């Protein structure tokens, strides 16, 4: 346990105290004594309300559980379910016609469309890579991935692959920046016959900057470059404006269980807001230092220079309402972690708002906080009032702090318009998240019956209603041109050809952003926003009615279905392998997000959302007798050996097979399944934190 120090009646863990008083407050000119008094007042006001909201969640779930168990056939009827949910207050009345009033939103969020990254706040190198992913090399993205058929030969530059890459990049230019009377492959320098001369936005040396669908494309001309020397026009690269925004994540992608972890995450956010975050690392025997990229300046004829941001616009994702943190105690009780996050991340962001950093994040003077895992409009209204209080503490104008509402819980999906209304003057983002949303779908209807296999979920009726309702409700209430409407992650970073084929569906849906797993993926996904004019697409679908609520309330039950023993074992193995592969890194190494091999050895980006659906699915089948406890234990044992083999090259890895009783990670994975029904909303955090704290205590 850390040492605690009294501040305004609070017990502040020493790492947090020193961080705030020595690194955060001095430069922004806030007196520590008054600051802690303000923090104490916020906690005194909001901690009891936070607890009450969680008690309401539990009470509603208890009533749904009892109703579902009493008559599962009735629970499967969307009409009966809707009537019941209205009766218990789970569903609220629609707020009627309104338009959001959010103001002072940066263009990257409001009027531009492009990829979004989510990056774990605890990994400084990843954070810097993501922040710098605003611009990406299309040549590199094509050369080093399967986006084009084949692969580069190892052992230096593959000229044959290079020819293929250059041809593909110039074919893209033919689409986005067409020429008159020739293709880009035919251009050999001199006057450029643009079909639309207005697309030329500026120059940098000989390099040319174009704009299309609001996104910039730089054609880099460098005749001294190894690639440029061989090109008729001297083209050395095609650089795409890629990750317009990045979410720096304090939630599902990190393992932060104590004051040291929280301070490490806050410190990286501070480095971003100050612009002085760096990370030094070894790469192929060479020491390298990563730092934030500078802005990019271009000349414009008969106009002032054009200065474009060199970095993504940064959101920060706080934790939800559920967890508490030992970093700060109210008496002897841990403070709500989400309340602490709101205060700390906003305080740190004053370095940006006050112009104290090397760069500017928000050029409109806003702070962008994504708030996950809110259940319904009452919880959104709580966040709105909390942000009011933080603004008052910091002397900020009302609605300086913008909020992103993650539509990933059933009660929020079903009441989305009311949720938006509750934060209507500060909302800057809504999105859909298939994995968490599916985990909550399973947990909410846990006692209605066994669920369909996990692989079938994406084709279920409620998923389509969920995705379509999110966009259409957002458009109906004025988010277009004022806020982001986002879609979820492409989880397979090594499968870029498939991503290029499939993920164009996100801009086609009317979403002006979608999550990708890497800077390279952001550059490739940017192609989709050149092929689809998202704001034109939003205008096309703006008048369409949202799917009926009853489609959303169609529970994905496997009614009357009988599985063979082989089918059950296969599904259990799939879930167990995913759980163990993720949990062993979380518990033993504190890694909250990484590329984890699946059961077929395909690397997938995993975070707690994937863990939630897998553990809840196994818990559901166990509850309804599709699988027995012995079946689950056998699957966990089989998959422990597989996960051990997949991690054989990791010197920090601790094997689980043969050590099941002593492996904290294995016991955590087992608890997530066997205690899954009783976990609040099926969340994995309480168990993960408990077992990770035990692992840290053991050293």
XYZ file of C-alpha atoms in Angstrom:
699
model
C 0.000 0.000 0.000
C 1.302 3.492 -0.789
C 1.656 6.196 1.816
C -1.315 8.560 1.993
C -1.365 12.261 2.760
C -4.292 14.320 3.976
C -5.561 17.007 1.636
C -8.884 18.727 2.393
C -10.066 15.630 4.256
C -9.088 13.292 1.433
C -6.342 10.686 1.622
C -4.210 11.138 -1.479
C -1.747 8.403 -2.414
C 1.795 9.721 -2.459
C 2.471 9.092 -6.177
C -0.669 11.016 -7.157
C -0.005 13.802 -4.665
C 3.532 14.415 -5.930
C 2.420 14.238 -9.555
C -0.344 16.787 -9.093
C 1.484 19.214 -6.842
C 4.905 19.063 -8.490
C 4.166 18.410 -12.167
C 0.604 19.485 -12.981
C -0.429 22.501 -10.924
C 2.657 24.794 -10.913
C 2.632 25.695 -14.613
C -1.115 26.311 -14.784
C -1.022 28.598 -11.752
C -3.516 26.766 -9.566
C -3.027 26.831 -5.797
C -2.767 23.316 -4.393
C -4.771 23.990 -1.223
C -7.723 25.448 -3.087
C -7.488 22.761 -5.730
C -7.756 19.876 -3.287
C -10.627 21.600 -1.513
C -12.410 21.759 -4.859
C -11.654 18.114 -5.579
C -13.036 17.148 -2.166
C -16.223 19.095 -2.830
C -16.744 17.358 -6.172
C -16.226 13.938 -4.614
C -18.554 14.729 -1.697
C -21.252 15.653 -4.197
C -20.798 13.013 -6.858
C -19.509 9.876 -5.103
C -22.887 9.124 -3.425
C -24.738 9.752 -6.701
C -22.300 7.473 -8.521
C -23.053 4.687 -6.035
C -26.793 5.266 -6.429
C -26.543 4.922 -10.214
C -24.758 1.593 -9.818
C -27.453 0.439 -7.379
C -30.082 1.332 -9.993
C -28.217 -0.792 -12.562
C -28.228 -3.739 -10.163
C -31.889 -3.288 -9.268
C -32.976 -3.157 -12.906
C -30.883 -6.195 -13.778
C -32.364 -8.147 -10.859
C -35.886 -7.434 -12.135
C -34.920 -8.411 -15.700
C -33.317 -11.632 -14.416
C -36.425 -12.587 -12.448
C -38.780 -11.758 -15.322
C -36.664 -13.662 -17.858
C -36.313 -16.751 -15.682
C -40.051 -16.804 -14.915
C -41.061 -17.163 -18.575
C -38.181 -17.433 -21.091
C -40.595 -17.597 -24.039
C -42.076 -14.257 -23.020
C -38.589 -12.809 -22.589
C -37.846 -13.725 -26.209
C -40.838 -11.692 -27.445
C -39.671 -8.132 -28.300
C -43.133 -6.651 -27.783
C -43.507 -8.185 -24.325
C -39.983 -7.182 -23.474
C -40.551 -3.574 -24.534
C -43.671 -3.306 -22.392
C -41.863 -4.761 -19.376
C -38.802 -2.540 -19.784
C -41.013 0.552 -19.961
C -42.883 -0.561 -16.876
C -39.715 -0.839 -14.776
C -38.200 2.426 -16.037
C -35.450 0.836 -18.108
C -36.932 2.464 -21.208
C -37.757 6.172 -20.990
C -39.839 8.435 -23.186
C -38.223 9.889 -26.305
C -37.210 13.542 -25.789
C -38.940 14.785 -28.960
C -37.359 16.944 -31.625
C -34.110 18.682 -30.677
C -30.765 19.564 -32.202
C -27.532 19.353 -30.267
C -26.012 22.684 -29.294
C -22.343 21.704 -29.179
C -20.031 24.564 -30.162
C -16.295 25.158 -30.575
C -15.601 21.704 -31.977
C -12.430 21.180 -33.993
C -12.755 20.425 -37.691
C -11.267 16.939 -37.322
C -14.381 16.016 -35.348
C -17.096 18.159 -36.866
C -16.454 18.715 -40.555
C -13.856 16.138 -41.603
C -14.200 12.390 -42.057
C -11.368 9.948 -41.523
C -9.879 7.130 -39.443
C -9.548 7.070 -35.663
C -6.996 5.288 -33.493
C -7.384 4.085 -29.905
C -4.110 3.718 -28.021
C -3.267 2.526 -24.478
C -2.212 5.514 -22.388
C 0.390 3.474 -20.482
C 2.547 2.779 -23.544
C 4.397 5.989 -24.434
C 5.841 4.613 -27.666
C 2.436 3.520 -28.925
C 0.913 6.829 -27.826
C 3.487 8.786 -29.812
C 3.081 6.559 -32.865
C -0.680 7.083 -32.758
C -0.465 10.833 -32.253
C 1.928 11.049 -35.207
C -0.329 8.923 -37.409
C -2.069 12.030 -38.735
C 0.118 11.548 -41.841
C 1.112 8.196 -43.294
C 3.046 6.884 -46.263
C 0.823 5.066 -48.741
C 3.940 3.542 -50.305
C 4.941 2.022 -46.949
C 1.394 0.870 -46.196
C 1.154 -0.951 -49.529
C 4.724 -2.285 -49.435
C 4.670 -3.825 -45.968
C 1.177 -5.344 -45.774
C -1.054 -7.721 -47.696
C -3.096 -4.776 -49.012
C -1.621 -5.683 -52.389
C -1.248 -9.301 -53.555
C 2.034 -10.979 -52.706
C 4.715 -9.691 -50.342
C 8.109 -8.031 -50.458
C 11.102 -10.363 -50.589
C 13.228 -10.140 -47.416
C 16.791 -8.849 -47.471
C 16.554 -5.231 -48.554
C 14.392 -3.299 -50.964
C 12.385 -5.466 -53.360
C 12.221 -3.502 -56.620
C 9.514 -5.750 -58.060
C 7.280 -5.080 -55.052
C 8.169 -1.408 -55.390
C 6.853 -1.265 -58.954
C 3.614 -2.861 -57.775
C 3.300 -0.365 -54.907
C 3.954 2.701 -57.066
C 1.406 1.553 -59.632
C -1.245 1.070 -56.943
C -0.531 4.440 -55.332
C -0.739 6.251 -58.657
C -3.966 4.442 -59.463
C -5.323 5.832 -56.188
C -4.251 9.317 -57.279
C -6.167 8.787 -60.526
C -9.292 8.356 -58.383
C -8.731 11.128 -55.855
C -6.816 13.726 -57.895
C -7.594 12.961 -61.560
C -5.623 14.503 -64.400
C -6.909 15.639 -67.770
C -5.738 13.572 -70.731
C -3.378 11.311 -68.812
C -2.951 9.050 -65.827
C -0.541 9.712 -62.972
C 1.564 6.810 -64.260
C 2.182 8.874 -67.411
C 3.091 12.109 -65.633
C 6.786 12.894 -66.115
C 6.983 16.336 -64.543
C 6.300 19.840 -65.768
C 2.843 21.398 -65.797
C 0.305 19.241 -64.018
C -2.981 18.964 -65.970
C -5.369 18.727 -63.010
C -8.963 17.988 -63.888
C -9.877 20.293 -60.989
C -7.148 22.911 -60.413
C -8.854 23.826 -57.146
C -7.568 20.605 -55.631
C -4.036 21.994 -55.446
C -3.824 23.306 -51.885
C -0.143 24.213 -51.614
C 3.461 23.243 -52.228
C 6.465 22.340 -50.129
C 9.582 22.588 -52.258
C 8.630 20.592 -55.335
C 6.136 18.490 -53.390
C 2.457 19.066 -54.105
C -0.421 19.162 -51.622
C -3.923 18.300 -52.783
C -7.277 18.162 -51.043
C -10.127 15.755 -51.720
C -13.242 15.117 -49.619
C -11.686 17.394 -47.006
C -8.556 15.242 -46.630
C -5.066 16.197 -47.763
C -2.741 14.198 -49.989
C 0.912 15.116 -50.385
C 2.720 13.899 -53.488
C 6.322 14.056 -52.316
C 8.731 14.958 -55.093
C 12.389 14.343 -54.240
C 14.708 13.495 -57.112
C 17.542 12.661 -54.681
C 15.476 10.006 -52.899
C 16.178 6.363 -53.902
C 12.580 5.997 -55.091
C 12.292 9.482 -56.545
C 15.452 8.993 -58.613
C 13.767 6.184 -60.531
C 10.430 7.947 -61.057
C 9.820 9.996 -64.240
C 8.292 12.822 -62.190
C 10.605 12.397 -59.187
C 7.753 11.136 -56.997
C 9.262 9.571 -53.866
C 6.061 8.921 -51.903
C 2.358 9.609 -51.557
C 1.494 10.809 -48.054
C -2.124 10.618 -46.889
C -3.763 12.541 -44.115
C -4.786 9.516 -42.098
C -5.700 9.309 -38.393
C -7.534 12.595 -37.921
C -8.260 11.751 -34.298
C -6.798 9.474 -31.649
C -8.331 8.348 -28.364
C -5.720 8.092 -25.608
C -7.218 5.338 -23.514
C -7.289 5.097 -19.725
C -9.898 2.348 -19.848
C -10.256 -0.986 -21.664
C -6.800 -1.139 -23.229
C -4.717 -0.623 -20.079
C -4.125 -2.447 -16.805
C -4.188 0.279 -14.156
C -4.966 -1.105 -10.708
C -3.152 1.207 -8.280
C -1.837 4.727 -7.809
C 1.436 4.056 -9.631
C -0.436 2.793 -12.685
C -2.835 5.743 -12.697
C -0.022 8.279 -12.389
C 1.931 6.632 -15.213
C -1.108 6.965 -17.478
C -1.801 10.546 -16.407
C 1.872 11.407 -16.974
C 1.710 10.336 -20.617
C -1.421 12.442 -21.098
C 0.465 15.367 -19.534
C 3.379 14.806 -21.929
C 0.970 14.980 -24.851
C -0.686 18.152 -23.597
C 2.710 19.763 -22.978
C 4.119 18.399 -26.225
C 7.284 17.118 -24.541
C 6.534 13.385 -24.347
C 9.414 11.283 -25.666
C 10.309 7.611 -25.585
C 13.724 6.095 -26.262
C 13.937 2.470 -27.336
C 16.155 -0.008 -29.126
C 15.262 -0.977 -32.681
C 17.473 -3.471 -34.524
C 20.412 -2.575 -32.338
C 19.994 1.188 -32.748
C 18.793 3.558 -30.048
C 15.884 5.655 -31.280
C 13.869 8.427 -29.682
C 10.258 9.024 -30.596
C 8.698 12.484 -30.106
C 5.672 14.366 -31.374
C 5.730 15.395 -35.018
C 5.811 19.110 -35.860
C 3.151 20.865 -37.906
C 3.460 20.882 -41.698
C 3.826 24.151 -43.607
C 2.970 24.624 -47.295
C 3.307 27.614 -49.625
C 0.261 29.006 -51.368
C 0.497 31.413 -54.315
C -0.800 34.864 -53.460
C -1.837 33.744 -49.970
C -0.299 33.157 -46.562
C 1.393 29.855 -45.843
C -0.879 26.929 -44.996
C -0.051 25.317 -41.639
C -1.555 21.871 -41.102
C -1.442 19.895 -37.854
C 1.265 17.262 -37.758
C -0.605 15.184 -35.202
C -3.984 13.622 -34.585
C -6.466 15.603 -32.559
C -6.467 13.868 -29.185
C -9.377 12.633 -27.109
C -8.808 10.996 -23.734
C -11.031 8.095 -22.681
C -11.823 8.062 -18.970
C -13.070 4.961 -17.178
C -16.783 4.373 -16.663
C -18.827 4.652 -13.475
C -18.170 1.183 -12.060
C -14.656 1.088 -10.679
C -13.033 2.784 -7.712
C -9.340 3.568 -7.275
C -6.914 3.296 -4.343
C -5.135 6.402 -5.662
C -7.560 8.542 -3.624
C -9.600 7.681 -0.527
C -12.680 9.375 0.889
C -12.246 8.427 4.513
C -11.177 4.834 4.076
C -13.252 4.238 0.938
C -11.785 4.296 -2.551
C -12.943 7.193 -4.696
C -14.916 6.614 -7.920
C -12.240 6.235 -10.579
C -14.287 7.889 -13.297
C -14.769 11.025 -11.192
C -11.026 11.206 -10.512
C -10.313 10.734 -14.228
C -12.629 13.595 -15.168
C -10.874 15.935 -12.747
C -7.302 14.886 -13.540
C -7.485 14.637 -17.323
C -9.237 18.003 -17.553
C -6.748 19.654 -15.208
C -3.871 18.298 -17.284
C -5.528 19.550 -20.484
C -5.238 23.124 -19.185
C -1.636 23.003 -20.381
C -3.051 22.825 -23.903
C -5.871 25.316 -23.409
C -3.481 27.846 -21.843
C -0.989 27.512 -24.692
C 1.762 26.144 -22.453
C 2.737 23.246 -24.685
C 5.006 22.990 -27.676
C 1.960 22.317 -29.877
C -1.776 22.888 -29.765
C -4.172 19.995 -29.535
C -7.528 21.772 -29.731
C -7.444 24.944 -31.773
C -10.982 25.798 -30.624
C -10.181 25.612 -26.907
C -11.980 22.365 -26.087
C -11.171 19.290 -24.023
C -12.409 16.005 -25.470
C -13.286 13.193 -23.052
C -14.757 9.897 -24.215
C -16.972 8.426 -21.514
C -17.555 4.673 -21.865
C -20.029 2.206 -20.427
C -22.791 4.584 -19.431
C -26.164 2.911 -18.959
C -28.963 5.168 -20.119
C -29.760 8.885 -19.945
C -29.561 9.262 -16.150
C -25.907 8.248 -16.243
C -25.249 10.595 -19.167
C -26.900 13.424 -17.215
C -24.647 12.596 -14.257
C -21.601 12.971 -16.503
C -22.921 16.291 -17.791
C -23.247 17.645 -14.246
C -19.846 16.234 -13.286
C -18.213 18.019 -16.208
C -20.022 21.224 -15.157
C -18.431 20.884 -11.720
C -14.971 20.235 -13.155
C -15.303 23.303 -15.377
C -16.215 25.360 -12.307
C -13.228 23.993 -10.400
C -10.865 24.952 -13.212
C -12.480 28.281 -14.112
C -13.527 27.088 -17.556
C -16.468 28.303 -19.594
C -19.459 26.018 -19.606
C -19.207 23.142 -22.093
C -15.466 23.562 -22.645
C -15.265 19.860 -21.839
C -16.827 17.899 -24.672
C -18.064 14.353 -24.209
C -18.001 11.266 -26.378
C -20.814 8.848 -25.560
C -19.960 5.262 -26.345
C -23.117 3.435 -27.367
C -21.986 0.059 -26.049
C -24.584 -0.850 -23.413
C -28.096 -2.075 -24.165
C -29.814 0.514 -21.990
C -27.985 3.290 -23.843
C -28.770 1.837 -27.281
C -32.434 1.553 -26.414
C -32.549 5.148 -25.108
C -29.974 6.714 -27.414
C -31.912 9.869 -28.262
C -32.501 10.565 -24.567
C -28.809 9.936 -23.854
C -27.788 12.447 -26.518
C -30.332 14.918 -25.140
C -28.817 14.625 -21.655
C -25.456 15.895 -22.970
C -26.785 17.858 -25.921
C -24.633 20.947 -25.386
C -21.316 19.126 -25.047
C -21.627 15.956 -27.111
C -18.898 15.559 -29.727
C -18.963 11.825 -30.455
C -21.136 8.736 -30.488
C -20.077 5.343 -31.730
C -20.966 1.691 -31.793
C -18.844 -1.034 -30.214
C -19.842 -4.551 -31.240
C -17.918 -6.462 -28.575
C -18.896 -4.616 -25.399
C -22.412 -4.222 -26.742
C -22.651 -7.972 -27.334
C -21.271 -8.679 -23.872
C -23.994 -6.506 -22.383
C -26.608 -8.098 -24.633
C -25.697 -11.505 -23.250
C -25.568 -10.361 -19.633
C -28.831 -8.390 -19.745
C -30.737 -11.409 -21.098
C -28.551 -13.964 -19.342
C -31.486 -15.895 -17.850
C -33.685 -15.880 -20.958
C -31.854 -18.874 -22.429
C -28.654 -19.985 -24.166
C -27.217 -17.613 -26.739
C -26.254 -18.365 -30.326
C -22.543 -19.070 -30.964
C -20.318 -16.025 -30.816
C -19.460 -16.151 -34.537
C -23.154 -15.836 -35.416
C -23.695 -12.654 -33.402
C -22.707 -10.258 -36.206
C -25.511 -11.612 -38.394
C -28.173 -11.365 -35.680
C -31.170 -9.060 -36.041
C -30.376 -6.797 -33.098
C -26.898 -5.966 -34.447
C -28.218 -4.436 -37.679
C -30.833 -2.468 -35.784
C -28.147 -1.282 -33.351
C -25.732 -0.090 -36.047
C -28.405 1.602 -38.160
C -30.222 3.237 -35.243
C -26.995 4.766 -33.962
C -26.285 6.640 -37.208
C -29.850 7.679 -37.957
C -30.601 8.871 -34.440
C -27.348 10.830 -34.456
C -28.206 12.471 -37.773
C -31.757 13.198 -36.663
C -30.463 15.238 -33.759
C -27.903 17.275 -35.663
C -24.570 15.542 -35.145
C -23.563 15.932 -38.792
C -21.186 18.872 -39.052
C -20.936 19.184 -35.258
C -19.766 15.826 -33.913
C -18.410 12.422 -34.844
C -20.536 9.383 -35.536
C -18.152 6.471 -35.227
C -17.941 2.756 -35.884
C -15.915 0.010 -34.276
C -12.538 -1.625 -34.641
C -11.025 -3.721 -37.398
C -9.345 -6.232 -35.099
C -6.940 -8.027 -37.468
C -3.915 -5.768 -38.084
C -2.227 -8.282 -40.395
C -5.252 -8.597 -42.695
C -5.272 -5.315 -44.535
C -6.578 -6.698 -47.821
C -9.703 -7.884 -46.022
C -9.983 -4.519 -44.275
C -9.824 -2.652 -47.573
C -12.594 -4.892 -48.869
C -14.866 -4.699 -45.840
C -14.341 -1.481 -43.950
C -15.622 0.822 -46.679
C -18.966 -0.175 -45.197
C -18.347 2.193 -42.307
C -18.237 5.452 -44.285
C -21.030 4.062 -46.471
C -23.120 3.693 -43.300
C -22.841 7.445 -42.725
C -20.194 7.256 -40.013
C -17.535 9.935 -40.314
C -14.953 7.934 -38.382
C -14.123 4.329 -37.543
C -11.482 2.612 -35.431
C -8.399 0.975 -36.894
C -5.675 -1.028 -35.104
C -2.493 0.734 -36.254
C -1.097 3.824 -37.997
C -0.592 1.733 -41.141
C -4.218 0.648 -41.053
C -5.218 4.309 -40.660
C -3.418 5.204 -43.882
C -5.126 2.390 -45.757
C -8.538 3.124 -44.241
C -8.141 6.775 -45.320
C -8.591 5.530 -48.888
C -12.214 4.751 -48.025
C -12.912 8.384 -47.112
C -11.674 9.432 -50.543
C -13.944 6.891 -52.186
C -16.976 7.869 -50.096
C -18.053 11.453 -49.472
C -19.381 10.790 -45.980
C -21.202 14.085 -45.557
C -22.982 13.590 -48.879
C -23.857 10.092 -47.704
C -25.216 11.528 -44.444
C -27.448 13.884 -46.414
C -28.750 10.909 -48.420
C -29.814 8.936 -45.358
C -30.692 11.793 -42.988
C -34.412 11.465 -43.621
C -34.548 7.714 -43.182
C -36.358 6.435 -40.117
C -34.340 4.567 -37.542
C -35.140 0.852 -37.272
C -37.867 0.081 -34.797
C -36.908 -0.466 -31.180
C -38.270 -3.998 -31.274
C -35.542 -5.022 -33.698
C -33.004 -3.921 -31.108
C -34.821 -5.955 -28.451
C -34.650 -9.230 -30.378
C -32.520 -11.366 -28.057
C -30.019 -13.619 -29.927
C -31.276 -16.834 -28.358
C -30.560 -20.284 -29.751
C -34.138 -21.416 -29.251
C -34.652 -25.162 -29.491
C -31.172 -25.756 -30.826
C -29.260 -28.909 -29.989
C -25.493 -28.954 -30.328
C -23.264 -31.935 -30.744
C -20.511 -32.518 -28.204
C -18.002 -31.523 -30.863
C -19.782 -28.219 -31.536
C -19.890 -27.394 -27.836
C -16.219 -28.255 -27.345
C -15.229 -26.165 -30.363
C -17.121 -23.102 -29.101
C -15.717 -23.498 -25.601
C -12.178 -23.870 -26.939
C -12.555 -20.747 -29.058
C -13.748 -18.682 -26.095
C -11.323 -20.204 -23.597
C -8.313 -19.615 -25.832
C -9.268 -15.958 -26.315
C -9.811 -15.456 -22.592
C -6.544 -17.083 -21.547
C -4.475 -15.460 -24.290
C -5.582 -12.013 -23.172
C -5.769 -12.537 -19.403
C -2.296 -14.046 -19.038
C -0.725 -10.837 -20.358
C -3.049 -8.614 -18.340
C -2.401 -10.355 -15.027
C 1.251 -11.359 -15.328
C 2.643 -8.430 -17.323
C 0.122 -5.606 -16.978
C -0.510 -5.468 -20.732
C -4.056 -4.263 -21.364
C -4.075 -4.363 -25.164
C -1.917 -6.241 -27.626
C -2.022 -8.422 -30.703
C -3.058 -11.793 -29.311
C -3.079 -14.930 -31.496
C -6.540 -16.468 -31.749
C -7.244 -20.177 -31.813
C -6.201 -20.275 -35.490
C -2.998 -18.305 -34.737
C -4.349 -15.149 -36.389
C -3.191 -12.052 -34.498
C -6.131 -9.982 -33.227
C -6.095 -6.739 -31.262
C -7.635 -7.665 -27.930
C -8.825 -5.545 -25.038
C -11.326 -5.977 -22.219
C -14.271 -5.739 -24.618
C -13.260 -8.993 -26.321
C -12.773 -10.574 -22.918
C -16.243 -9.521 -21.798
C -18.071 -11.175 -24.664
C -16.075 -14.436 -24.442
C -16.437 -14.801 -20.680
C -20.129 -13.907 -20.719
C -20.798 -16.337 -23.536
C -19.180 -19.224 -21.646
C -21.000 -18.216 -18.451
C -24.304 -18.228 -20.355
C -23.785 -21.720 -21.760
C -22.711 -22.955 -18.347
C -25.804 -21.471 -16.696
C -28.188 -23.104 -19.170
C -26.539 -26.503 -19.262
C -25.232 -26.329 -22.808
C -21.862 -27.022 -21.213
C -20.970 -28.492 -17.848
C -18.396 -27.246 -15.374
C -16.230 -30.198 -16.365
C -16.528 -29.176 -20.035
C -15.395 -25.639 -19.209
C -12.477 -26.807 -17.084
C -11.380 -29.210 -19.805
C -11.464 -26.439 -22.406
C -9.475 -24.118 -20.167
C -6.871 -26.818 -19.583
C -6.575 -27.604 -23.303
C -6.276 -23.952 -24.233
C -3.753 -23.179 -21.486
C -1.349 -25.517 -23.273
C -2.102 -23.847 -26.611
C -1.597 -20.342 -25.234
C 1.662 -21.462 -23.613
C 2.892 -22.680 -26.998
C 1.828 -19.437 -28.692
C 3.875 -17.448 -26.166
C 6.916 -19.722 -26.102
C 9.159 -16.975 -27.474
C 8.317 -14.460 -24.728
C 10.997 -14.487 -21.998
C 8.595 -12.806 -19.536
C 5.848 -15.365 -20.051
C 4.790 -17.660 -17.191
C 3.352 -20.987 -18.387
C -0.105 -21.980 -17.167
C -0.459 -25.619 -18.272
C 0.595 -27.883 -15.446
C 0.562 -24.920 -13.072
C -3.166 -24.199 -13.081
C -3.514 -24.105 -9.297
C -0.575 -21.717 -8.868
C -1.072 -19.524 -11.943
C -2.841 -16.328 -10.915
C -3.615 -15.657 -14.568
C -5.251 -19.067 -15.048
C -7.308 -18.629 -11.891
C -8.408 -15.194 -13.070
C -9.536 -16.599 -16.420
C -11.453 -19.374 -14.683
C -13.139 -16.911 -12.315
C -14.284 -14.751 -15.233
C -16.334 -17.697 -16.479
C -17.505 -19.329 -13.270
C -18.319 -15.994 -11.607
C -19.455 -14.367 -14.843
C -23.180 -14.409 -14.089
C -22.684 -12.437 -10.862
C -20.318 -9.803 -12.273
C -21.908 -6.352 -12.541
C -23.138 -6.001 -16.132
C -20.747 -8.818 -16.994
C -17.769 -6.476 -16.670
C -14.344 -8.038 -16.290
C -12.628 -5.199 -14.426
C -13.429 -6.215 -10.814
C -11.898 -9.666 -11.202
C -8.987 -8.525 -13.342
C -8.071 -5.822 -10.844
C -8.271 -8.243 -7.940
C -5.999 -10.824 -9.536
C -3.584 -8.261 -11.012
C -3.176 -6.646 -7.587
C -2.392 -10.103 -6.190
C 0.174 -10.705 -8.930
C 1.829 -7.349 -8.244
C 1.881 -8.067 -4.522
C 3.720 -11.327 -5.223
C 6.234 -9.397 -7.283
